[in-house]
């Protein structure tokens, strides 16, 4: 186990006076942008918004902000929060931000991805900062208002001004994150942690859930009962809630003794497969950390493969079963996949890999 010294910052570490007379520019007024803008304005900072002329712009105006084009906001602001989706950041940066940047500015990212994998290259004359809340936008606002604070990963990637760290901490204070704590983590570490949670943990958890349901259904338990027990009742949510509240080593104390005994005795058995899981996870981690995933995602093939997977995911395996059960139980059907167009025949014909992918899906649909 490697022991890394971790720097954690709290309100006492920040001095807001360094931001006196500075203008904060929010580029993007979505999930994170709106909450962060409102928090900083409540802290007394001057905040303007840069956005295209559409619904988000109207929302910012209704909230009482001055809204400019992105180009104009970049010219006017000292601290630029760059809060638009990661995937289009590079293009918008090249076209609208880079030509308007000047010295003594800072750009603040809420995700390490583009800098970590060299997809976006800011000029050397500005500060480049990371304030990545471990919380969705609504939570960033709620936990500011109820003074609980929230965790963030923060970092100085480029210190052109010589004051980047002081600015970073002052902005963190105004965002409300220092009430709970901001942890120093590089852009690369933030990006890898984020992606690995999605790719190393998410699918492993999903696989265990699927196997559990499959075993029960094959053993003759009604599919409705299985889905209610494992998903629809919301019981499983309480496990994560208890882990968050009491800690991983103590959460089971929230359950009756019989439950505790059952969990502990079987955890020992599951250690037998731990090494196999860890080996797959190590490969996933290496793929992400080496930049392999970012490179893969940039390619045409990944985008087509993504379309294929998204199209088939709700149509195979548990998808149809779940659809029937939800209908029977009068639960609403929300089609999150509606916007995905089926890959064209040309796409499929041109790619052996996609044909293999389809075969995999057929095997998977045996559930
Ligand atoms: P959103 O999808 O909510 O961003 C919407 C904003 O982006 C709107 O203002 C929208 O304006 C603007 N936008 C979208 N497309 C374009 C475009 N082509 N050109 C210019 N502006 C555009 O993003 P999030 O707030 O979810 O994410 C922002 C950052 O925060 C990302 O780096 C993300 O990784 C990070 N983050 C997100 C978290 C989350 O909970 N979602 C948590 C922590 C970090 P319009 O469409 O009007 O142009």
CSV table of C-alpha atoms and ligand atoms in Angstrom, one decimal:
chain,number,residue,atom,x,y,z
A,1,UNK,CA,0.0,0.0,0.0
A,2,UNK,CA,1.5,3.4,-1.0
A,3,UNK,CA,1.1,6.1,1.6
A,4,UNK,CA,0.5,9.5,-0.1
A,5,UNK,CA,0.4,12.7,1.9
A,6,UNK,CA,-2.9,14.4,1.2
A,7,UNK,CA,-3.6,18.1,1.5
A,8,UNK,CA,-7.1,19.0,2.7
A,9,UNK,CA,-8.2,22.6,2.8
A,10,UNK,CA,-10.9,24.2,5.0
A,11,UNK,CA,-12.4,27.7,5.3
A,12,UNK,CA,-9.6,28.9,7.6
A,13,UNK,CA,-7.1,28.4,4.7
A,14,UNK,CA,-8.8,30.9,2.4
A,15,UNK,CA,-8.8,34.6,2.2
A,16,UNK,CA,-11.6,36.1,0.1
A,17,UNK,CA,-10.1,39.5,0.0
A,18,UNK,CA,-7.8,38.4,-2.8
A,19,UNK,CA,-10.9,38.3,-5.1
A,20,UNK,CA,-11.9,41.9,-4.4
A,21,UNK,CA,-12.8,43.7,-7.6
A,22,UNK,CA,-12.4,40.5,-9.6
A,23,UNK,CA,-15.2,39.5,-12.0
A,24,UNK,CA,-16.2,35.8,-12.1
A,25,UNK,CA,-17.4,34.6,-15.6
A,26,UNK,CA,-19.5,31.5,-15.7
A,27,UNK,CA,-19.2,30.0,-19.2
A,28,UNK,CA,-22.2,27.6,-19.2
A,29,UNK,CA,-25.2,27.9,-17.0
A,30,UNK,CA,-26.3,24.3,-16.7
A,31,UNK,CA,-26.2,21.7,-13.9
A,32,UNK,CA,-23.0,23.0,-12.3
A,33,UNK,CA,-22.9,26.5,-13.8
A,34,UNK,CA,-26.2,27.8,-12.3
A,35,UNK,CA,-25.5,26.4,-8.7
A,36,UNK,CA,-21.9,27.7,-8.6
A,37,UNK,CA,-22.9,31.1,-10.0
A,38,UNK,CA,-25.7,31.5,-7.3
A,39,UNK,CA,-23.3,30.4,-4.5
A,40,UNK,CA,-20.6,32.8,-5.4
A,41,UNK,CA,-23.0,35.7,-5.9
A,42,UNK,CA,-24.5,35.0,-2.4
A,43,UNK,CA,-20.9,35.2,-1.1
A,44,UNK,CA,-20.7,38.7,-2.5
A,45,UNK,CA,-18.7,38.1,-5.7
A,46,UNK,CA,-19.5,39.8,-8.9
A,47,UNK,CA,-20.6,37.1,-11.3
A,48,UNK,CA,-21.5,37.4,-15.0
A,49,UNK,CA,-22.6,34.6,-17.4
A,50,UNK,CA,-21.5,33.7,-20.9
A,51,UNK,CA,-24.0,31.7,-22.8
A,52,UNK,CA,-25.6,31.2,-26.2
A,53,UNK,CA,-28.9,32.9,-26.8
A,54,UNK,CA,-31.4,30.2,-25.6
A,55,UNK,CA,-33.2,28.7,-22.6
A,56,UNK,CA,-30.1,28.7,-20.4
A,57,UNK,CA,-29.5,32.4,-21.2
A,58,UNK,CA,-33.2,33.1,-20.2
A,59,UNK,CA,-32.7,31.2,-16.9
A,60,UNK,CA,-29.6,33.2,-16.1
A,61,UNK,CA,-31.3,36.4,-16.8
A,62,UNK,CA,-34.3,35.4,-14.7
A,63,UNK,CA,-31.9,34.7,-11.9
A,64,UNK,CA,-30.7,38.3,-12.2
A,65,UNK,CA,-27.3,37.8,-13.9
A,66,UNK,CA,-25.9,39.9,-16.7
A,67,UNK,CA,-25.5,37.5,-19.7
A,68,UNK,CA,-23.1,38.1,-22.5
A,69,UNK,CA,-22.0,36.0,-25.5
A,70,UNK,CA,-19.2,33.6,-24.5
A,71,UNK,CA,-16.6,35.7,-26.3
A,72,UNK,CA,-17.7,38.9,-24.5
A,73,UNK,CA,-17.8,37.2,-21.1
A,74,UNK,CA,-14.3,35.9,-21.7
A,75,UNK,CA,-13.0,39.4,-22.4
A,76,UNK,CA,-14.7,40.8,-19.3
A,77,UNK,CA,-14.1,38.2,-16.6
A,78,UNK,CA,-10.9,37.6,-14.5
A,79,UNK,CA,-11.9,34.1,-13.3
A,80,UNK,CA,-13.5,32.0,-15.9
A,81,UNK,CA,-15.4,28.9,-14.8
A,82,UNK,CA,-15.6,26.6,-17.8
A,83,UNK,CA,-18.8,24.6,-17.1
A,84,UNK,CA,-20.1,23.1,-20.3
A,85,UNK,CA,-20.1,19.4,-21.2
A,86,UNK,CA,-16.6,17.9,-21.4
A,87,UNK,CA,-17.1,16.6,-24.9
A,88,UNK,CA,-17.5,19.9,-26.6
A,89,UNK,CA,-15.1,21.9,-24.4
A,90,UNK,CA,-12.2,21.7,-26.7
A,91,UNK,CA,-14.0,22.9,-29.8
A,92,UNK,CA,-15.7,25.8,-28.0
A,93,UNK,CA,-12.3,26.6,-26.4
A,94,UNK,CA,-10.5,26.9,-29.7
A,95,UNK,CA,-13.3,29.0,-31.3
A,96,UNK,CA,-14.6,31.2,-28.6
A,97,UNK,CA,-12.3,31.3,-25.6
A,98,UNK,CA,-8.7,31.1,-26.7
A,99,UNK,CA,-8.9,34.2,-29.1
A,100,UNK,CA,-10.3,36.3,-26.3
A,101,UNK,CA,-8.1,35.4,-23.4
A,102,UNK,CA,-5.6,37.8,-21.9
A,103,UNK,CA,-3.0,37.9,-19.1
A,104,UNK,CA,-4.0,37.8,-15.4
A,105,UNK,CA,-6.9,35.5,-16.1
A,106,UNK,CA,-7.7,32.1,-14.5
A,107,UNK,CA,-9.7,29.3,-16.1
A,108,UNK,CA,-11.4,26.9,-13.7
A,109,UNK,CA,-12.5,23.4,-14.7
A,110,UNK,CA,-14.9,21.2,-12.8
A,111,UNK,CA,-13.6,18.0,-14.4
A,112,UNK,CA,-10.0,17.0,-15.1
A,113,UNK,CA,-10.7,15.0,-18.2
A,114,UNK,CA,-9.6,17.4,-21.1
A,115,UNK,CA,-6.5,18.6,-19.4
A,116,UNK,CA,-5.5,15.2,-18.1
A,117,UNK,CA,-5.5,13.6,-21.5
A,118,UNK,CA,-4.1,16.6,-23.4
A,119,UNK,CA,-7.3,17.2,-25.3
A,120,UNK,CA,-7.3,20.9,-24.5
A,121,UNK,CA,-4.2,23.1,-24.2
A,122,UNK,CA,-4.6,26.4,-22.4
A,123,UNK,CA,-2.0,29.1,-23.2
A,124,UNK,CA,0.9,29.5,-20.7
A,125,UNK,CA,-0.1,33.0,-19.7
A,126,UNK,CA,-3.2,32.1,-17.7
A,127,UNK,CA,-3.7,30.2,-14.4
A,128,UNK,CA,-5.4,26.8,-14.8
A,129,UNK,CA,-7.3,25.5,-11.8
A,130,UNK,CA,-9.5,22.6,-10.9
A,131,UNK,CA,-12.5,22.7,-8.6
A,132,UNK,CA,-14.4,19.5,-9.2
A,133,UNK,CA,-17.3,19.1,-6.8
A,134,UNK,CA,-18.1,15.5,-5.8
A,135,UNK,CA,-21.8,16.4,-6.1
A,136,UNK,CA,-24.4,17.2,-8.7
A,137,UNK,CA,-25.3,20.8,-9.3
A,138,UNK,CA,-28.5,20.7,-7.2
A,139,UNK,CA,-26.5,19.3,-4.3
A,140,UNK,CA,-23.8,22.1,-4.7
A,141,UNK,CA,-26.6,24.6,-4.2
A,142,UNK,CA,-28.5,22.8,-1.4
A,143,UNK,CA,-25.5,22.1,0.7
A,144,UNK,CA,-24.4,25.7,0.3
A,145,UNK,CA,-27.8,27.0,1.5
A,146,UNK,CA,-28.0,24.6,4.5
A,147,UNK,CA,-24.3,25.4,5.3
A,148,UNK,CA,-23.2,21.7,5.2
A,149,UNK,CA,-20.7,22.2,2.5
A,150,UNK,CA,-19.5,19.4,0.1
A,151,UNK,CA,-16.3,17.7,-0.9
A,152,UNK,CA,-14.4,18.8,-4.0
A,153,UNK,CA,-11.1,17.8,-5.7
A,154,UNK,CA,-9.0,20.9,-6.3
A,155,UNK,CA,-5.6,21.6,-8.0
A,156,UNK,CA,-3.4,24.2,-9.5
A,157,UNK,CA,-2.2,23.0,-12.9
A,158,UNK,CA,-0.7,26.3,-14.1
A,159,UNK,CA,0.4,29.2,-11.9
A,160,UNK,CA,1.1,32.1,-14.3
A,161,UNK,CA,0.0,34.8,-11.8
A,162,UNK,CA,2.0,33.5,-8.9
A,163,UNK,CA,-1.2,33.7,-6.8
A,164,UNK,CA,-3.0,30.7,-8.2
A,165,UNK,CA,-3.3,28.8,-5.0
A,166,UNK,CA,-4.7,31.7,-3.0
A,167,UNK,CA,-7.2,32.4,-5.8
A,168,UNK,CA,-8.2,28.8,-5.9
A,169,UNK,CA,-8.8,28.6,-2.2
A,170,UNK,CA,-10.8,31.9,-2.1
A,171,UNK,CA,-13.0,30.6,-5.0
A,172,UNK,CA,-13.5,27.3,-3.1
A,173,UNK,CA,-14.6,29.3,-0.1
A,174,UNK,CA,-17.1,31.3,-2.1
A,175,UNK,CA,-18.5,28.1,-3.7
A,176,UNK,CA,-19.1,26.7,-0.2
A,177,UNK,CA,-17.0,23.6,-0.6
A,178,UNK,CA,-14.5,24.4,2.2
A,179,UNK,CA,-17.1,24.0,4.9
A,180,UNK,CA,-16.7,20.3,4.4
A,181,UNK,CA,-13.2,20.1,2.8
A,182,UNK,CA,-11.4,20.3,-0.5
A,183,UNK,CA,-8.8,17.6,-1.3
A,184,UNK,CA,-5.8,18.3,-3.5
A,185,UNK,CA,-5.9,15.9,-6.4
A,186,UNK,CA,-4.3,16.5,-9.8
A,187,UNK,CA,-6.3,16.8,-13.0
A,188,UNK,CA,-5.2,13.4,-14.0
A,189,UNK,CA,-6.1,11.8,-10.7
A,190,UNK,CA,-9.5,13.4,-10.7
A,191,UNK,CA,-10.2,12.2,-14.2
A,192,UNK,CA,-9.0,8.7,-13.5
A,193,UNK,CA,-10.9,8.4,-10.3
A,194,UNK,CA,-14.1,9.6,-12.0
A,195,UNK,CA,-13.7,7.2,-15.0
A,196,UNK,CA,-12.6,4.3,-12.9
A,197,UNK,CA,-15.6,4.6,-10.6
A,198,UNK,CA,-17.8,4.5,-13.7
A,199,UNK,CA,-15.9,1.8,-15.6
A,200,UNK,CA,-14.2,-0.3,-12.9
A,201,UNK,CA,-16.9,-0.3,-10.3
A,202,UNK,CA,-20.2,0.4,-12.2
A,203,UNK,CA,-20.2,-2.6,-14.5
A,204,UNK,CA,-18.8,-5.0,-11.8
A,205,UNK,CA,-21.7,-3.9,-9.5
A,206,UNK,CA,-24.2,-4.3,-12.4
A,207,UNK,CA,-22.9,-7.7,-13.2
A,208,UNK,CA,-23.4,-8.9,-9.6
A,209,UNK,CA,-26.9,-7.5,-9.7
A,210,UNK,CA,-27.7,-9.3,-13.0
A,211,UNK,CA,-26.3,-12.6,-11.7
A,212,UNK,CA,-28.3,-12.3,-8.5
A,213,UNK,CA,-31.5,-11.7,-10.4
A,214,UNK,CA,-30.8,-14.5,-13.0
A,215,UNK,CA,-30.1,-17.1,-10.3
A,216,UNK,CA,-33.3,-16.3,-8.5
A,217,UNK,CA,-35.4,-16.3,-11.7
A,218,UNK,CA,-33.9,-19.6,-12.9
A,219,UNK,CA,-34.6,-21.1,-9.4
A,220,UNK,CA,-38.3,-20.3,-10.0
A,221,UNK,CA,-38.9,-17.0,-8.1
A,222,UNK,CA,-41.4,-14.7,-9.9
A,223,UNK,CA,-39.6,-12.1,-12.0
A,224,UNK,CA,-41.9,-9.4,-10.5
A,225,UNK,CA,-40.9,-10.4,-6.9
A,226,UNK,CA,-37.2,-10.5,-7.9
A,227,UNK,CA,-37.3,-7.0,-9.5
A,228,UNK,CA,-39.2,-5.6,-6.5
A,229,UNK,CA,-36.8,-7.1,-4.0
A,230,UNK,CA,-33.6,-6.0,-5.7
A,231,UNK,CA,-34.6,-2.8,-7.5
A,232,UNK,CA,-38.0,-1.4,-7.3
A,233,UNK,CA,-38.4,-1.4,-3.5
A,234,UNK,CA,-35.4,0.9,-3.2
A,235,UNK,CA,-34.1,-1.2,-0.3
A,236,UNK,CA,-30.7,-1.4,-1.8
A,237,UNK,CA,-30.3,2.4,-1.6
A,238,UNK,CA,-30.3,2.1,2.1
A,239,UNK,CA,-27.0,0.1,2.0
A,240,UNK,CA,-25.1,2.9,0.3
A,241,UNK,CA,-26.8,5.4,2.6
A,242,UNK,CA,-25.7,3.5,5.7
A,243,UNK,CA,-22.2,3.0,4.3
A,244,UNK,CA,-22.0,6.8,3.8
A,245,UNK,CA,-23.3,7.6,7.2
A,246,UNK,CA,-21.6,5.0,9.4
A,247,UNK,CA,-18.6,3.9,7.3
A,248,UNK,CA,-17.7,0.7,5.5
A,249,UNK,CA,-16.6,-1.1,8.6
A,250,UNK,CA,-19.6,-0.2,10.7
A,251,UNK,CA,-22.6,0.1,8.4
A,252,UNK,CA,-23.7,-3.5,9.1
A,253,UNK,CA,-24.4,-2.5,12.7
A,254,UNK,CA,-27.4,-0.7,11.3
A,255,UNK,CA,-29.0,-4.1,10.5
A,256,UNK,CA,-30.4,-6.8,12.7
A,257,UNK,CA,-28.0,-9.4,14.1
A,258,UNK,CA,-29.2,-12.1,11.7
A,259,UNK,CA,-28.5,-9.9,8.7
A,260,UNK,CA,-25.1,-9.0,10.1
A,261,UNK,CA,-24.2,-12.6,10.5
A,262,UNK,CA,-25.4,-13.5,7.0
A,263,UNK,CA,-23.4,-10.7,5.4
A,264,UNK,CA,-20.1,-11.4,7.3
A,265,UNK,CA,-20.1,-15.2,6.8
A,266,UNK,CA,-20.7,-14.9,3.1
A,267,UNK,CA,-18.2,-12.1,2.5
A,268,UNK,CA,-15.5,-14.6,3.4
A,269,UNK,CA,-16.8,-16.9,0.5
A,270,UNK,CA,-16.8,-14.0,-2.0
A,271,UNK,CA,-13.1,-13.4,-1.3
A,272,UNK,CA,-12.5,-16.4,-3.6
A,273,UNK,CA,-13.5,-14.3,-6.6
A,274,UNK,CA,-11.9,-11.1,-5.4
A,275,UNK,CA,-8.7,-11.8,-7.3
A,276,UNK,CA,-10.4,-12.3,-10.6
A,277,UNK,CA,-12.4,-9.1,-10.2
A,278,UNK,CA,-9.2,-7.2,-9.2
A,279,UNK,CA,-7.4,-8.5,-12.3
A,280,UNK,CA,-10.1,-7.1,-14.6
A,281,UNK,CA,-10.2,-3.9,-12.6
A,282,UNK,CA,-6.4,-3.5,-12.9
A,283,UNK,CA,-6.7,-3.8,-16.7
A,284,UNK,CA,-9.5,-1.2,-16.7
A,285,UNK,CA,-7.5,1.2,-14.5
A,286,UNK,CA,-4.4,0.8,-16.7
A,287,UNK,CA,-6.5,1.5,-19.9
A,288,UNK,CA,-7.9,4.7,-18.3
A,289,UNK,CA,-4.7,5.9,-16.7
A,290,UNK,CA,-2.6,5.3,-19.8
A,291,UNK,CA,-4.9,7.6,-21.8
A,292,UNK,CA,-6.1,4.5,-23.8
A,293,UNK,CA,-9.7,5.1,-23.0
A,294,UNK,CA,-9.6,8.8,-23.9
A,295,UNK,CA,-8.0,7.9,-27.2
A,296,UNK,CA,-10.5,5.1,-27.8
A,297,UNK,CA,-13.4,7.5,-27.2
A,298,UNK,CA,-12.1,10.0,-29.7
A,299,UNK,CA,-12.3,7.4,-32.5
A,300,UNK,CA,-15.2,6.9,-35.0
A,301,UNK,CA,-15.5,3.3,-34.1
A,302,UNK,CA,-16.2,3.9,-30.4
A,303,UNK,CA,-19.0,6.3,-31.3
A,304,UNK,CA,-20.7,3.7,-33.6
A,305,UNK,CA,-20.1,1.0,-31.0
A,306,UNK,CA,-21.7,3.2,-28.4
A,307,UNK,CA,-24.8,3.6,-30.6
A,308,UNK,CA,-25.0,-0.1,-31.1
A,309,UNK,CA,-24.7,-0.8,-27.3
A,310,UNK,CA,-27.2,1.9,-26.5
A,311,UNK,CA,-29.7,0.6,-29.0
A,312,UNK,CA,-29.5,-3.0,-27.8
A,313,UNK,CA,-29.1,-2.5,-24.0
A,314,UNK,CA,-32.8,-2.0,-23.3
A,315,UNK,CA,-33.8,-4.6,-25.8
A,316,UNK,CA,-31.9,-7.6,-24.6
A,317,UNK,CA,-31.3,-9.4,-21.2
A,318,UNK,CA,-33.5,-8.0,-18.5
A,319,UNK,CA,-34.7,-5.0,-20.6
A,320,UNK,CA,-37.8,-6.7,-22.1
A,321,UNK,CA,-38.6,-8.5,-18.8
A,322,UNK,CA,-38.3,-5.3,-16.9
A,323,UNK,CA,-40.5,-3.4,-19.3
A,324,UNK,CA,-43.3,-6.0,-18.9
A,325,UNK,CA,-43.0,-5.9,-15.1
A,326,UNK,CA,-43.1,-2.2,-15.0
A,327,UNK,CA,-46.2,-2.1,-17.2
A,328,UNK,CA,-47.9,-4.7,-15.0
A,329,UNK,CA,-47.1,-2.8,-11.9
A,330,UNK,CA,-48.3,0.5,-13.6
A,331,UNK,CA,-44.9,2.1,-13.2
A,332,UNK,CA,-44.1,4.9,-15.7
A,333,UNK,CA,-42.0,4.0,-18.7
A,334,UNK,CA,-39.3,6.5,-19.3
A,335,UNK,CA,-37.4,5.9,-22.5
A,336,UNK,CA,-34.0,7.3,-22.0
A,337,UNK,CA,-32.8,5.7,-25.1
A,338,UNK,CA,-35.4,7.3,-27.5
A,339,UNK,CA,-32.9,9.7,-29.0
A,340,UNK,CA,-30.5,7.0,-30.2
A,341,UNK,CA,-30.8,6.2,-33.9
A,342,UNK,CA,-30.1,2.6,-34.9
A,343,UNK,CA,-26.6,2.4,-36.5
A,344,UNK,CA,-27.0,2.4,-40.3
A,345,UNK,CA,-26.6,-0.8,-42.3
A,346,UNK,CA,-23.5,0.8,-43.8
A,347,UNK,CA,-22.0,1.2,-40.3
A,348,UNK,CA,-22.6,-2.4,-39.5
A,349,UNK,CA,-21.4,-3.8,-42.9
A,350,UNK,CA,-18.2,-1.8,-42.6
A,351,UNK,CA,-17.2,-3.1,-39.3
A,352,UNK,CA,-16.4,-6.7,-38.3
A,353,UNK,CA,-16.0,-5.5,-34.8
A,354,UNK,CA,-19.6,-4.3,-34.7
A,355,UNK,CA,-20.7,-7.6,-36.1
A,356,UNK,CA,-18.8,-9.4,-33.3
A,357,UNK,CA,-20.4,-6.9,-30.8
A,358,UNK,CA,-23.9,-8.0,-32.1
A,359,UNK,CA,-23.1,-11.6,-31.6
A,360,UNK,CA,-22.0,-10.9,-28.0
A,361,UNK,CA,-25.3,-9.2,-27.4
A,362,UNK,CA,-27.2,-12.2,-28.7
A,363,UNK,CA,-25.4,-14.4,-26.2
A,364,UNK,CA,-26.1,-11.9,-23.5
A,365,UNK,CA,-29.8,-11.9,-24.3
A,366,UNK,CA,-30.2,-15.5,-23.1
A,367,UNK,CA,-31.1,-14.2,-19.6
B,1,LIG,P1,-24.4,20.8,-18.5
B,1,LIG,O1,-24.7,19.8,-19.6
B,1,LIG,O2,-25.4,21.1,-17.5
B,1,LIG,O3,-24.0,22.2,-19.3
B,1,LIG,C1,-24.9,22.9,-19.9
B,1,LIG,C2,-24.3,24.3,-20.3
B,1,LIG,O4,-23.4,24.0,-21.3
B,1,LIG,C3,-25.4,25.2,-20.7
B,1,LIG,O5,-25.1,26.5,-20.3
B,1,LIG,C4,-25.3,25.0,-22.2
B,1,LIG,O6,-25.7,26.2,-22.9
B,1,LIG,C5,-23.7,24.9,-22.4
B,1,LIG,N1,-23.5,24.3,-23.7
B,1,LIG,C6,-23.8,23.1,-24.2
B,1,LIG,N2,-23.4,22.9,-25.4
B,1,LIG,C7,-22.7,24.0,-25.8
B,1,LIG,C8,-22.0,24.4,-26.9
B,1,LIG,N3,-21.9,23.6,-28.0
B,1,LIG,N4,-21.4,25.6,-26.9
B,1,LIG,C9,-21.5,26.4,-25.9
B,1,LIG,N5,-22.2,26.1,-24.7
B,1,LIG,C10,-22.7,24.9,-24.7
B,1,LIG,O7,-23.0,20.5,-17.9
B,1,LIG,P2,-22.6,20.2,-16.4
B,1,LIG,O8,-22.9,21.4,-15.6
B,1,LIG,O9,-23.2,18.9,-16.0
B,1,LIG,O10,-21.0,20.0,-16.5
B,1,LIG,C11,-20.2,21.1,-16.6
B,1,LIG,C12,-18.8,20.6,-16.1
B,1,LIG,O11,-19.0,20.2,-14.7
B,1,LIG,C13,-18.2,19.4,-16.8
B,1,LIG,O12,-16.9,19.6,-16.9
B,1,LIG,C14,-18.6,18.3,-15.9
B,1,LIG,O13,-17.7,17.2,-16.1
B,1,LIG,C15,-18.4,18.9,-14.6
B,1,LIG,N6,-19.1,18.2,-13.5
B,1,LIG,C16,-20.4,17.9,-13.6
B,1,LIG,C17,-21.0,17.3,-12.5
B,1,LIG,C18,-22.4,16.9,-12.7
B,1,LIG,O14,-23.0,16.6,-11.7
B,1,LIG,N7,-23.0,16.9,-13.8
B,1,LIG,C19,-20.4,17.0,-11.2
B,1,LIG,C20,-19.0,17.6,-11.2
B,1,LIG,C21,-18.4,18.1,-12.3
B,1,LIG,P3,-26.4,26.2,-24.3
B,1,LIG,O15,-26.9,24.8,-24.6
B,1,LIG,O16,-27.4,27.2,-24.1
B,1,LIG,O17,-25.3,26.7,-25.2
